[in-house]
């Protein structure tokens, strides 16, 4: 079959998607920016990577990527996790854009499960990969119902869930994908970032775009938009605190990964944002096991 | 130490090389050619074309080879290829009445105009492993009969329709644009055209299980196989430049017309209703499952109470796509260190509170 020859990477448009598809996605993005936190349905395409592995984020990135852009891709805060490597290579191959691991150098950062520690600037865009865009999904499985609830701003179910957490555990037992309210209107799923990262979304100078490929939804938080993590007056929102600094760079303000060192319970805590950690070490900061790197 | 958590580009490249090596298998055994897959594993090719939504046997065969026979992986390859193929228009709707039939059976009448044609089927074979096949014995030439081609074989449902015993074919407004699941996001409630599209590309196993559940009381539809027909049909394209329909080629299809009981309602007298299944190639299992679920999903339209999973449009359509399903299930393999860390922290805290709580209780 001679169609097979069309499969060569060179036979594809810049950044894989055809221009019509990009236009369709850009329209969805513009609508999403116009209605902060609202989930815009879009005609998600099949991508050459599996659903659930970042197809939404990849489509958003492909649609906004220009030749002059510098792309950074992270997964769990790291540039070197397998899926981040795979997505970065995909854009190197199909778009030929410059890539970087430095948050400060990137114009577009595609992420899974983290927001970089270094504050983002107004000339940067953060693209989130989203598995389940609907914050109410685990409370109400039906799309027809949840869309109605958003339309009526009927978020009682969510507040009841958070209240029940407090009644049962004494605190809200949601540690990641912690729901937020955007611009005082829509309740939004921030994607499964740890709630540690939630405050970074609030009034961020950078545009934040969210792509859910399998669920066919795009939503956005425009720059300088209020993003409030849901809470109660007597149970204000709190982020996790780590009892020790990063073992490599000594950072006390960063989200840490726990790394098992041996089978006798030895463990180490180190920055999940590898670029942040490396930059700190390069500028002379060190932790207790800093030389182990 | 810290290097241990890094994936590494080299590791990925090595893993893919190893996969290619494993795919080739024992080098002393001749390599399988896509033509062999296309010609001798037709049912696999049919499934990949149906669920991949692309009629291209050669490409499907190559995808099966590349996927080492993993059909869902092959379907995925086809889908990712299909999505990049330019779309220049819609074919002229095919009329299955004009099919060159290789098999046609009805379970509702002993004989009917056009006859029962068994054709190639696993039915009535004894499922005994044929050890002669391993030795590569040439099969006897098949018996030949009168060709049924070019003779319009009237579908059974059309015959019943004459007496008003069965609901009329829901007439589509020809000016209505046909929905396209791959170009517009699915919205609920979905129209029947989109529903049928989703079912046609839905996972055979998932649909089979759901169809089976309707037979076991979870949304009973009292079905009969009105007719199953398998055969080839011409596909044509109305080219504006030339002003007539240009034949594009022939496709093999399996169609199932399921007939279901319907008690009637305040506005309608009792009559039989329809469930419809249509797939590429030869797959009665898939076409029948599709027809059963199509009918079950018409519960709302026919004023039936929705109680079972197979009657629940959102449940069925949102979960029947195996490329979506396998992606999301298998994404659990991706690192989740960050979220797990957050949960670890929470569980530790709750355990601590639990210990403090129970020791306080003991003290009381």
JSON list of N, CA and C in Angstrom, two decimals, chain A residues 1 4 7 12 16 42-43 45-47 49-53 76 80 85 112-113 131 142-144 169 171 175 192 194 214 216 240 255-256 258-259 261 267 271, chain B residues 1-2 6-9 56 59 76 79-81 83-84 182-183 185 201 312 314 324 327-328 330-331 334-339 341-344 346 348 350:
[
{"chain": "A", "resi": 1, "resn": "UNK", "atom": "N", "xyz": [0.85, -1.20, 0.00]},
{"chain": "A", "resi": 1, "resn": "UNK", "atom": "CA", "xyz": [0.00, 0.00, 0.00]},
{"chain": "A", "resi": 1, "resn": "UNK", "atom": "C", "xyz": [0.88, 1.24, 0.00]},
{"chain": "A", "resi": 4, "resn": "UNK", "atom": "N", "xyz": [1.54, 4.15, 2.93]},
{"chain": "A", "resi": 4, "resn": "UNK", "atom": "CA", "xyz": [2.45, 3.98, 4.06]},
{"chain": "A", "resi": 4, "resn": "UNK", "atom": "C", "xyz": [3.58, 5.00, 4.03]},
{"chain": "A", "resi": 7, "resn": "UNK", "atom": "N", "xyz": [3.62, 8.12, 6.13]},
{"chain": "A", "resi": 7, "resn": "UNK", "atom": "CA", "xyz": [3.81, 8.04, 7.57]},
{"chain": "A", "resi": 7, "resn": "UNK", "atom": "C", "xyz": [5.13, 8.66, 8.03]},
{"chain": "A", "resi": 12, "resn": "UNK", "atom": "N", "xyz": [4.51, 15.28, 7.61]},
{"chain": "A", "resi": 12, "resn": "UNK", "atom": "CA", "xyz": [3.51, 15.92, 8.45]},
{"chain": "A", "resi": 12, "resn": "UNK", "atom": "C", "xyz": [3.70, 17.43, 8.49]},
{"chain": "A", "resi": 16, "resn": "UNK", "atom": "N", "xyz": [2.85, 18.55, 13.70]},
{"chain": "A", "resi": 16, "resn": "UNK", "atom": "CA", "xyz": [1.98, 17.39, 13.47]},
{"chain": "A", "resi": 16, "resn": "UNK", "atom": "C", "xyz": [0.57, 17.72, 12.97]},
{"chain": "A", "resi": 42, "resn": "UNK", "atom": "N", "xyz": [-14.10, 20.40, 22.45]},
{"chain": "A", "resi": 42, "resn": "UNK", "atom": "CA", "xyz": [-13.41, 20.57, 21.17]},
{"chain": "A", "resi": 42, "resn": "UNK", "atom": "C", "xyz": [-13.24, 19.22, 20.52]},
{"chain": "A", "resi": 43, "resn": "UNK", "atom": "N", "xyz": [-13.05, 19.22, 19.18]},
{"chain": "A", "resi": 43, "resn": "UNK", "atom": "CA", "xyz": [-12.98, 17.98, 18.42]},
{"chain": "A", "resi": 43, "resn": "UNK", "atom": "C", "xyz": [-11.59, 17.39, 18.52]},
{"chain": "A", "resi": 45, "resn": "UNK", "atom": "N", "xyz": [-8.39, 15.24, 18.42]},
{"chain": "A", "resi": 45, "resn": "UNK", "atom": "CA", "xyz": [-7.93, 14.30, 17.41]},
{"chain": "A", "resi": 45, "resn": "UNK", "atom": "C", "xyz": [-7.24, 13.09, 18.04]},
{"chain": "A", "resi": 46, "resn": "UNK", "atom": "N", "xyz": [-7.18, 12.03, 17.26]},
{"chain": "A", "resi": 46, "resn": "UNK", "atom": "CA", "xyz": [-6.34, 10.92, 17.69]},
{"chain": "A", "resi": 46, "resn": "UNK", "atom": "C", "xyz": [-4.90, 11.36, 17.50]},
{"chain": "A", "resi": 47, "resn": "UNK", "atom": "N", "xyz": [-4.12, 11.17, 18.49]},
{"chain": "A", "resi": 47, "resn": "UNK", "atom": "CA", "xyz": [-2.72, 11.56, 18.40]},
{"chain": "A", "resi": 47, "resn": "UNK", "atom": "C", "xyz": [-1.88, 10.29, 18.37]},
{"chain": "A", "resi": 49, "resn": "UNK", "atom": "N", "xyz": [0.18, 9.28, 20.31]},
{"chain": "A", "resi": 49, "resn": "UNK", "atom": "CA", "xyz": [0.47, 8.74, 21.63]},
{"chain": "A", "resi": 49, "resn": "UNK", "atom": "C", "xyz": [-0.86, 8.42, 22.31]},
{"chain": "A", "resi": 50, "resn": "UNK", "atom": "N", "xyz": [-0.84, 7.54, 23.31]},
{"chain": "A", "resi": 50, "resn": "UNK", "atom": "CA", "xyz": [-2.12, 7.08, 23.84]},
{"chain": "A", "resi": 50, "resn": "UNK", "atom": "C", "xyz": [-2.90, 8.16, 24.59]},
{"chain": "A", "resi": 51, "resn": "UNK", "atom": "N", "xyz": [-4.21, 8.00, 24.59]},
{"chain": "A", "resi": 51, "resn": "UNK", "atom": "CA", "xyz": [-5.08, 8.83, 25.41]},
{"chain": "A", "resi": 51, "resn": "UNK", "atom": "C", "xyz": [-4.67, 8.64, 26.86]},
{"chain": "A", "resi": 52, "resn": "UNK", "atom": "N", "xyz": [-4.67, 9.72, 27.61]},
{"chain": "A", "resi": 52, "resn": "UNK", "atom": "CA", "xyz": [-4.29, 9.62, 29.02]},
{"chain": "A", "resi": 52, "resn": "UNK", "atom": "C", "xyz": [-2.80, 9.86, 29.21]},
{"chain": "A", "resi": 53, "resn": "UNK", "atom": "N", "xyz": [-2.09, 10.04, 28.10]},
{"chain": "A", "resi": 53, "resn": "UNK", "atom": "CA", "xyz": [-0.65, 10.25, 28.19]},
{"chain": "A", "resi": 53, "resn": "UNK", "atom": "C", "xyz": [-0.30, 11.67, 27.73]},
{"chain": "A", "resi": 76, "resn": "UNK", "atom": "N", "xyz": [5.79, 15.25, 36.47]},
{"chain": "A", "resi": 76, "resn": "UNK", "atom": "CA", "xyz": [6.14, 15.14, 37.88]},
{"chain": "A", "resi": 76, "resn": "UNK", "atom": "C", "xyz": [7.22, 16.16, 38.24]},
{"chain": "A", "resi": 80, "resn": "UNK", "atom": "N", "xyz": [13.15, 14.76, 32.76]},
{"chain": "A", "resi": 80, "resn": "UNK", "atom": "CA", "xyz": [13.78, 13.53, 32.31]},
{"chain": "A", "resi": 80, "resn": "UNK", "atom": "C", "xyz": [12.94, 12.28, 32.58]},
{"chain": "A", "resi": 85, "resn": "UNK", "atom": "N", "xyz": [10.19, 13.06, 28.16]},
{"chain": "A", "resi": 85, "resn": "UNK", "atom": "CA", "xyz": [11.19, 12.87, 27.11]},
{"chain": "A", "resi": 85, "resn": "UNK", "atom": "C", "xyz": [10.50, 12.58, 25.78]},
{"chain": "A", "resi": 112, "resn": "UNK", "atom": "N", "xyz": [2.78, 17.91, 33.32]},
{"chain": "A", "resi": 112, "resn": "UNK", "atom": "CA", "xyz": [1.89, 16.91, 33.87]},
{"chain": "A", "resi": 112, "resn": "UNK", "atom": "C", "xyz": [2.13, 16.89, 35.37]},
{"chain": "A", "resi": 113, "resn": "UNK", "atom": "N", "xyz": [1.12, 17.22, 36.15]},
{"chain": "A", "resi": 113, "resn": "UNK", "atom": "CA", "xyz": [1.10, 17.08, 37.61]},
{"chain": "A", "resi": 113, "resn": "UNK", "atom": "C", "xyz": [1.93, 18.09, 38.41]},
{"chain": "A", "resi": 131, "resn": "UNK", "atom": "N", "xyz": [-6.28, 14.70, 32.84]},
{"chain": "A", "resi": 131, "resn": "UNK", "atom": "CA", "xyz": [-6.96, 13.41, 32.64]},
{"chain": "A", "resi": 131, "resn": "UNK", "atom": "C", "xyz": [-8.49, 13.51, 32.74]},
{"chain": "A", "resi": 142, "resn": "UNK", "atom": "N", "xyz": [-22.44, 11.76, 35.43]},
{"chain": "A", "resi": 142, "resn": "UNK", "atom": "CA", "xyz": [-23.08, 12.11, 34.18]},
{"chain": "A", "resi": 142, "resn": "UNK", "atom": "C", "xyz": [-22.74, 13.52, 33.70]},
{"chain": "A", "resi": 143, "resn": "UNK", "atom": "N", "xyz": [-22.27, 13.57, 32.46]},
{"chain": "A", "resi": 143, "resn": "UNK", "atom": "CA", "xyz": [-21.91, 14.86, 31.85]},
{"chain": "A", "resi": 143, "resn": "UNK", "atom": "C", "xyz": [-23.13, 15.76, 31.74]},
{"chain": "A", "resi": 144, "resn": "UNK", "atom": "N", "xyz": [-24.28, 15.18, 31.36]},
{"chain": "A", "resi": 144, "resn": "UNK", "atom": "CA", "xyz": [-25.50, 15.99, 31.21]},
{"chain": "A", "resi": 144, "resn": "UNK", "atom": "C", "xyz": [-25.83, 16.70, 32.53]},
{"chain": "A", "resi": 169, "resn": "UNK", "atom": "N", "xyz": [-12.50, 13.44, 58.95]},
{"chain": "A", "resi": 169, "resn": "UNK", "atom": "CA", "xyz": [-11.06, 13.43, 59.22]},
{"chain": "A", "resi": 169, "resn": "UNK", "atom": "C", "xyz": [-10.56, 14.63, 60.00]},
{"chain": "A", "resi": 171, "resn": "UNK", "atom": "N", "xyz": [-10.09, 17.40, 58.62]},
{"chain": "A", "resi": 171, "resn": "UNK", "atom": "CA", "xyz": [-9.53, 18.32, 57.61]},
{"chain": "A", "resi": 171, "resn": "UNK", "atom": "C", "xyz": [-9.95, 17.81, 56.23]},
{"chain": "A", "resi": 175, "resn": "UNK", "atom": "N", "xyz": [-5.64, 15.90, 48.41]},
{"chain": "A", "resi": 175, "resn": "UNK", "atom": "CA", "xyz": [-4.25, 16.37, 48.43]},
{"chain": "A", "resi": 175, "resn": "UNK", "atom": "C", "xyz": [-3.76, 16.81, 47.06]},
{"chain": "A", "resi": 192, "resn": "UNK", "atom": "N", "xyz": [-4.22, 17.01, 38.13]},
{"chain": "A", "resi": 192, "resn": "UNK", "atom": "CA", "xyz": [-3.71, 16.42, 39.39]},
{"chain": "A", "resi": 192, "resn": "UNK", "atom": "C", "xyz": [-2.38, 17.01, 39.86]},
{"chain": "A", "resi": 194, "resn": "UNK", "atom": "N", "xyz": [-0.29, 18.69, 42.95]},
{"chain": "A", "resi": 194, "resn": "UNK", "atom": "CA", "xyz": [-0.50, 18.66, 44.40]},
{"chain": "A", "resi": 194, "resn": "UNK", "atom": "C", "xyz": [-1.08, 20.00, 44.82]},
{"chain": "A", "resi": 214, "resn": "UNK", "atom": "N", "xyz": [-8.77, 12.96, 25.72]},
{"chain": "A", "resi": 214, "resn": "UNK", "atom": "CA", "xyz": [-9.74, 11.87, 25.71]},
{"chain": "A", "resi": 214, "resn": "UNK", "atom": "C", "xyz": [-11.13, 12.39, 26.03]},
{"chain": "A", "resi": 216, "resn": "UNK", "atom": "N", "xyz": [-12.02, 15.48, 25.52]},
{"chain": "A", "resi": 216, "resn": "UNK", "atom": "CA", "xyz": [-12.34, 16.51, 24.52]},
{"chain": "A", "resi": 216, "resn": "UNK", "atom": "C", "xyz": [-12.75, 17.85, 25.13]},
{"chain": "A", "resi": 240, "resn": "UNK", "atom": "N", "xyz": [0.56, 21.54, 51.75]},
{"chain": "A", "resi": 240, "resn": "UNK", "atom": "CA", "xyz": [1.42, 20.62, 52.50]},
{"chain": "A", "resi": 240, "resn": "UNK", "atom": "C", "xyz": [2.71, 21.33, 52.89]},
{"chain": "A", "resi": 255, "resn": "UNK", "atom": "N", "xyz": [8.36, 21.63, 46.54]},
{"chain": "A", "resi": 255, "resn": "UNK", "atom": "CA", "xyz": [7.68, 20.34, 46.72]},
{"chain": "A", "resi": 255, "resn": "UNK", "atom": "C", "xyz": [8.72, 19.23, 46.58]},
{"chain": "A", "resi": 256, "resn": "UNK", "atom": "N", "xyz": [8.68, 18.27, 47.50]},
{"chain": "A", "resi": 256, "resn": "UNK", "atom": "CA", "xyz": [9.73, 17.25, 47.52]},
{"chain": "A", "resi": 256, "resn": "UNK", "atom": "C", "xyz": [9.21, 15.88, 47.12]},
{"chain": "A", "resi": 258, "resn": "UNK", "atom": "N", "xyz": [9.83, 11.81, 47.62]},
{"chain": "A", "resi": 258, "resn": "UNK", "atom": "CA", "xyz": [10.46, 10.93, 48.59]},
{"chain": "A", "resi": 258, "resn": "UNK", "atom": "C", "xyz": [11.12, 9.81, 47.80]},
{"chain": "A", "resi": 259, "resn": "UNK", "atom": "N", "xyz": [12.38, 9.59, 48.03]},
{"chain": "A", "resi": 259, "resn": "UNK", "atom": "CA", "xyz": [13.11, 8.58, 47.27]},
{"chain": "A", "resi": 259, "resn": "UNK", "atom": "C", "xyz": [13.60, 7.49, 48.23]},
{"chain": "A", "resi": 261, "resn": "UNK", "atom": "N", "xyz": [15.94, 4.76, 49.41]},
{"chain": "A", "resi": 261, "resn": "UNK", "atom": "CA", "xyz": [17.36, 4.55, 49.10]},
{"chain": "A", "resi": 261, "resn": "UNK", "atom": "C", "xyz": [17.77, 3.09, 49.20]},
{"chain": "A", "resi": 267, "resn": "UNK", "atom": "N", "xyz": [15.49, 6.73, 53.43]},
{"chain": "A", "resi": 267, "resn": "UNK", "atom": "CA", "xyz": [14.87, 7.52, 52.37]},
{"chain": "A", "resi": 267, "resn": "UNK", "atom": "C", "xyz": [15.43, 8.93, 52.34]},
{"chain": "A", "resi": 271, "resn": "UNK", "atom": "N", "xyz": [13.92, 17.83, 45.71]},
{"chain": "A", "resi": 271, "resn": "UNK", "atom": "CA", "xyz": [13.01, 18.63, 44.89]},
{"chain": "A", "resi": 271, "resn": "UNK", "atom": "C", "xyz": [12.39, 17.79, 43.78]},
{"chain": "B", "resi": 1, "resn": "UNK", "atom": "N", "xyz": [22.88, 8.53, 43.09]},
{"chain": "B", "resi": 1, "resn": "UNK", "atom": "CA", "xyz": [21.65, 8.04, 43.75]},
{"chain": "B", "resi": 1, "resn": "UNK", "atom": "C", "xyz": [20.41, 8.61, 43.06]},
{"chain": "B", "resi": 2, "resn": "UNK", "atom": "N", "xyz": [20.44, 9.94, 42.87]},
{"chain": "B", "resi": 2, "resn": "UNK", "atom": "CA", "xyz": [19.28, 10.62, 42.33]},
{"chain": "B", "resi": 2, "resn": "UNK", "atom": "C", "xyz": [19.00, 10.19, 40.90]},
{"chain": "B", "resi": 6, "resn": "UNK", "atom": "N", "xyz": [15.53, 8.94, 37.18]},
{"chain": "B", "resi": 6, "resn": "UNK", "atom": "CA", "xyz": [15.47, 9.49, 35.83]},
{"chain": "B", "resi": 6, "resn": "UNK", "atom": "C", "xyz": [15.18, 8.42, 34.80]},
{"chain": "B", "resi": 7, "resn": "UNK", "atom": "N", "xyz": [14.34, 8.73, 33.82]},
{"chain": "B", "resi": 7, "resn": "UNK", "atom": "CA", "xyz": [13.99, 7.76, 32.79]},
{"chain": "B", "resi": 7, "resn": "UNK", "atom": "C", "xyz": [15.11, 7.62, 31.79]},
{"chain": "B", "resi": 8, "resn": "UNK", "atom": "N", "xyz": [15.45, 8.72, 31.18]},
{"chain": "B", "resi": 8, "resn": "UNK", "atom": "CA", "xyz": [16.60, 8.71, 30.27]},
{"chain": "B", "resi": 8, "resn": "UNK", "atom": "C", "xyz": [16.21, 8.37, 28.85]},
{"chain": "B", "resi": 9, "resn": "UNK", "atom": "N", "xyz": [16.65, 9.20, 27.92]},
{"chain": "B", "resi": 9, "resn": "UNK", "atom": "CA", "xyz": [16.35, 9.00, 26.52]},
{"chain": "B", "resi": 9, "resn": "UNK", "atom": "C", "xyz": [16.94, 7.69, 26.01]},
{"chain": "B", "resi": 56, "resn": "UNK", "atom": "N", "xyz": [-8.87, -0.32, 4.81]},
{"chain": "B", "resi": 56, "resn": "UNK", "atom": "CA", "xyz": [-7.62, -0.47, 4.09]},
{"chain": "B", "resi": 56, "resn": "UNK", "atom": "C", "xyz": [-6.95, -1.76, 4.57]},
{"chain": "B", "resi": 59, "resn": "UNK", "atom": "N", "xyz": [-3.06, -1.85, 4.92]},
{"chain": "B", "resi": 59, "resn": "UNK", "atom": "CA", "xyz": [-2.54, -1.05, 6.02]},
{"chain": "B", "resi": 59, "resn": "UNK", "atom": "C", "xyz": [-2.86, -1.71, 7.37]},
{"chain": "B", "resi": 76, "resn": "UNK", "atom": "N", "xyz": [-5.15, 1.30, 17.25]},
{"chain": "B", "resi": 76, "resn": "UNK", "atom": "CA", "xyz": [-4.58, 2.59, 17.63]},
{"chain": "B", "resi": 76, "resn": "UNK", "atom": "C", "xyz": [-3.70, 3.15, 16.50]},
{"chain": "B", "resi": 79, "resn": "UNK", "atom": "N", "xyz": [-5.92, 4.37, 13.72]},
{"chain": "B", "resi": 79, "resn": "UNK", "atom": "CA", "xyz": [-6.62, 5.61, 14.09]},
{"chain": "B", "resi": 79, "resn": "UNK", "atom": "C", "xyz": [-5.68, 6.81, 13.98]},
{"chain": "B", "resi": 80, "resn": "UNK", "atom": "N", "xyz": [-4.47, 6.65, 14.48]},
{"chain": "B", "resi": 80, "resn": "UNK", "atom": "CA", "xyz": [-3.52, 7.78, 14.47]},
{"chain": "B", "resi": 80, "resn": "UNK", "atom": "C", "xyz": [-3.11, 8.12, 13.04]},
{"chain": "B", "resi": 81, "resn": "UNK", "atom": "N", "xyz": [-3.17, 7.12, 12.15]},
{"chain": "B", "resi": 81, "resn": "UNK", "atom": "CA", "xyz": [-2.89, 7.40, 10.74]},
{"chain": "B", "resi": 81, "resn": "UNK", "atom": "C", "xyz": [-4.11, 8.08, 10.10]},
{"chain": "B", "resi": 83, "resn": "UNK", "atom": "N", "xyz": [-6.44, 9.88, 11.26]},
{"chain": "B", "resi": 83, "resn": "UNK", "atom": "CA", "xyz": [-6.74, 11.25, 11.65]},
{"chain": "B", "resi": 83, "resn": "UNK", "atom": "C", "xyz": [-5.94, 12.27, 10.83]},
{"chain": "B", "resi": 84, "resn": "UNK", "atom": "N", "xyz": [-4.83, 11.81, 10.21]},
{"chain": "B", "resi": 84, "resn": "UNK", "atom": "CA", "xyz": [-4.01, 12.75, 9.43]},
{"chain": "B", "resi": 84, "resn": "UNK", "atom": "C", "xyz": [-4.38, 12.75, 7.95]},
{"chain": "B", "resi": 182, "resn": "UNK", "atom": "N", "xyz": [-15.53, 12.01, 14.75]},
{"chain": "B", "resi": 182, "resn": "UNK", "atom": "CA", "xyz": [-14.09, 12.27, 14.77]},
{"chain": "B", "resi": 182, "resn": "UNK", "atom": "C", "xyz": [-13.79, 13.74, 14.47]},
{"chain": "B", "resi": 183, "resn": "UNK", "atom": "N", "xyz": [-14.82, 14.51, 14.16]},
{"chain": "B", "resi": 183, "resn": "UNK", "atom": "CA", "xyz": [-14.58, 15.92, 13.86]},
{"chain": "B", "resi": 183, "resn": "UNK", "atom": "C", "xyz": [-15.30, 16.86, 14.82]},
{"chain": "B", "resi": 185, "resn": "UNK", "atom": "N", "xyz": [-16.85, 17.07, 18.98]},
{"chain": "B", "resi": 185, "resn": "UNK", "atom": "CA", "xyz": [-16.92, 16.36, 20.26]},
{"chain": "B", "resi": 185, "resn": "UNK", "atom": "C", "xyz": [-18.33, 15.80, 20.48]},
{"chain": "B", "resi": 201, "resn": "UNK", "atom": "N", "xyz": [-17.29, 1.75, 15.84]},
{"chain": "B", "resi": 201, "resn": "UNK", "atom": "CA", "xyz": [-15.85, 1.73, 16.14]},
{"chain": "B", "resi": 201, "resn": "UNK", "atom": "C", "xyz": [-15.58, 1.31, 17.58]},
{"chain": "B", "resi": 312, "resn": "UNK", "atom": "N", "xyz": [-27.97, 2.98, 28.97]},
{"chain": "B", "resi": 312, "resn": "UNK", "atom": "CA", "xyz": [-27.48, 4.27, 29.43]},
{"chain": "B", "resi": 312, "resn": "UNK", "atom": "C", "xyz": [-26.48, 4.82, 28.41]},
{"chain": "B", "resi": 314, "resn": "UNK", "atom": "N", "xyz": [-24.78, 7.62, 28.01]},
{"chain": "B", "resi": 314, "resn": "UNK", "atom": "CA", "xyz": [-23.50, 8.18, 28.44]},
{"chain": "B", "resi": 314, "resn": "UNK", "atom": "C", "xyz": [-22.55, 7.09, 28.88]},
{"chain": "B", "resi": 324, "resn": "UNK", "atom": "N", "xyz": [-9.34, 4.90, 23.55]},
{"chain": "B", "resi": 324, "resn": "UNK", "atom": "CA", "xyz": [-9.43, 5.79, 24.71]},
{"chain": "B", "resi": 324, "resn": "UNK", "atom": "C", "xyz": [-9.25, 5.01, 26.00]},
{"chain": "B", "resi": 327, "resn": "UNK", "atom": "N", "xyz": [-5.70, 3.68, 26.61]},
{"chain": "B", "resi": 327, "resn": "UNK", "atom": "CA", "xyz": [-4.79, 4.78, 26.94]},
{"chain": "B", "resi": 327, "resn": "UNK", "atom": "C", "xyz": [-4.92, 5.18, 28.39]},
{"chain": "B", "resi": 328, "resn": "UNK", "atom": "N", "xyz": [-6.16, 5.33, 28.82]},
{"chain": "B", "resi": 328, "resn": "UNK", "atom": "CA", "xyz": [-6.35, 5.85, 30.17]},
{"chain": "B", "resi": 328, "resn": "UNK", "atom": "C", "xyz": [-6.04, 4.80, 31.24]},
{"chain": "B", "resi": 330, "resn": "UNK", "atom": "N", "xyz": [-3.91, 2.35, 30.87]},
{"chain": "B", "resi": 330, "resn": "UNK", "atom": "CA", "xyz": [-2.47, 2.11, 30.88]},
{"chain": "B", "resi": 330, "resn": "UNK", "atom": "C", "xyz": [-1.65, 3.33, 31.30]},
{"chain": "B", "resi": 331, "resn": "UNK", "atom": "N", "xyz": [-2.30, 4.50, 31.34]},
{"chain": "B", "resi": 331, "resn": "UNK", "atom": "CA", "xyz": [-1.54, 5.68, 31.78]},
{"chain": "B", "resi": 331, "resn": "UNK", "atom": "C", "xyz": [-1.18, 5.56, 33.26]},
{"chain": "B", "resi": 334, "resn": "UNK", "atom": "N", "xyz": [2.36, 5.48, 34.07]},
{"chain": "B", "resi": 334, "resn": "UNK", "atom": "CA", "xyz": [3.18, 6.69, 34.09]},
{"chain": "B", "resi": 334, "resn": "UNK", "atom": "C", "xyz": [3.49, 7.05, 35.53]},
{"chain": "B", "resi": 335, "resn": "UNK", "atom": "N", "xyz": [4.59, 7.80, 35.74]},
{"chain": "B", "resi": 335, "resn": "UNK", "atom": "CA", "xyz": [4.91, 8.17, 37.12]},
{"chain": "B", "resi": 335, "resn": "UNK", "atom": "C", "xyz": [3.80, 8.98, 37.76]},
{"chain": "B", "resi": 336, "resn": "UNK", "atom": "N", "xyz": [3.51, 8.69, 38.99]},
{"chain": "B", "resi": 336, "resn": "UNK", "atom": "CA", "xyz": [2.57, 9.48, 39.78]},
{"chain": "B", "resi": 336, "resn": "UNK", "atom": "C", "xyz": [3.24, 9.86, 41.10]},
{"chain": "B", "resi": 337, "resn": "UNK", "atom": "N", "xyz": [4.56, 10.05, 41.06]},
{"chain": "B", "resi": 337, "resn": "UNK", "atom": "CA", "xyz": [5.29, 10.31, 42.33]},
{"chain": "B", "resi": 337, "resn": "UNK", "atom": "C", "xyz": [4.68, 11.46, 43.11]},
{"chain": "B", "resi": 338, "resn": "UNK", "atom": "N", "xyz": [4.36, 12.53, 42.37]},
{"chain": "B", "resi": 338, "resn": "UNK", "atom": "CA", "xyz": [3.94, 13.75, 43.03]},
{"chain": "B", "resi": 338, "resn": "UNK", "atom": "C", "xyz": [2.63, 13.55, 43.78]},
{"chain": "B", "resi": 339, "resn": "UNK", "atom": "N", "xyz": [1.65, 12.96, 43.10]},
{"chain": "B", "resi": 339, "resn": "UNK", "atom": "CA", "xyz": [0.36, 12.74, 43.74]},
{"chain": "B", "resi": 339, "resn": "UNK", "atom": "C", "xyz": [0.47, 11.70, 44.84]},
{"chain": "B", "resi": 341, "resn": "UNK", "atom": "N", "xyz": [3.06, 11.14, 46.61]},
{"chain": "B", "resi": 341, "resn": "UNK", "atom": "CA", "xyz": [3.72, 11.80, 47.75]},
{"chain": "B", "resi": 341, "resn": "UNK", "atom": "C", "xyz": [2.70, 12.54, 48.59]},
{"chain": "B", "resi": 342, "resn": "UNK", "atom": "N", "xyz": [1.78, 13.23, 47.92]},
{"chain": "B", "resi": 342, "resn": "UNK", "atom": "CA", "xyz": [0.75, 13.98, 48.63]},
{"chain": "B", "resi": 342, "resn": "UNK", "atom": "C", "xyz": [-0.15, 13.03, 49.43]},
{"chain": "B", "resi": 343, "resn": "UNK", "atom": "N", "xyz": [-0.47, 11.89, 48.84]},
{"chain": "B", "resi": 343, "resn": "UNK", "atom": "CA", "xyz": [-1.32, 10.91, 49.53]},
{"chain": "B", "resi": 343, "resn": "UNK", "atom": "C", "xyz": [-0.58, 10.25, 50.68]},
{"chain": "B", "resi": 344, "resn": "UNK", "atom": "N", "xyz": [0.71, 9.99, 50.46]},
{"chain": "B", "resi": 344, "resn": "UNK", "atom": "CA", "xyz": [1.55, 9.37, 51.48]},
{"chain": "B", "resi": 344, "resn": "UNK", "atom": "C", "xyz": [1.55, 10.25, 52.73]},
{"chain": "B", "resi": 346, "resn": "UNK", "atom": "N", "xyz": [-0.68, 12.43, 53.56]},
{"chain": "B", "resi": 346, "resn": "UNK", "atom": "CA", "xyz": [-2.00, 12.45, 54.17]},
{"chain": "B", "resi": 346, "resn": "UNK", "atom": "C", "xyz": [-2.24, 11.19, 55.00]},
{"chain": "B", "resi": 348, "resn": "UNK", "atom": "N", "xyz": [-0.04, 9.20, 56.31]},
{"chain": "B", "resi": 348, "resn": "UNK", "atom": "CA", "xyz": [0.81, 9.24, 57.51]},
{"chain": "B", "resi": 348, "resn": "UNK", "atom": "C", "xyz": [0.18, 10.10, 58.60]},
{"chain": "B", "resi": 350, "resn": "UNK", "atom": "N", "xyz": [-3.01, 10.89, 58.92]},
{"chain": "B", "resi": 350, "resn": "UNK", "atom": "CA", "xyz": [-4.24, 10.29, 59.44]},
{"chain": "B", "resi": 350, "resn": "UNK", "atom": "C", "xyz": [-3.92, 9.12, 60.37]}
]
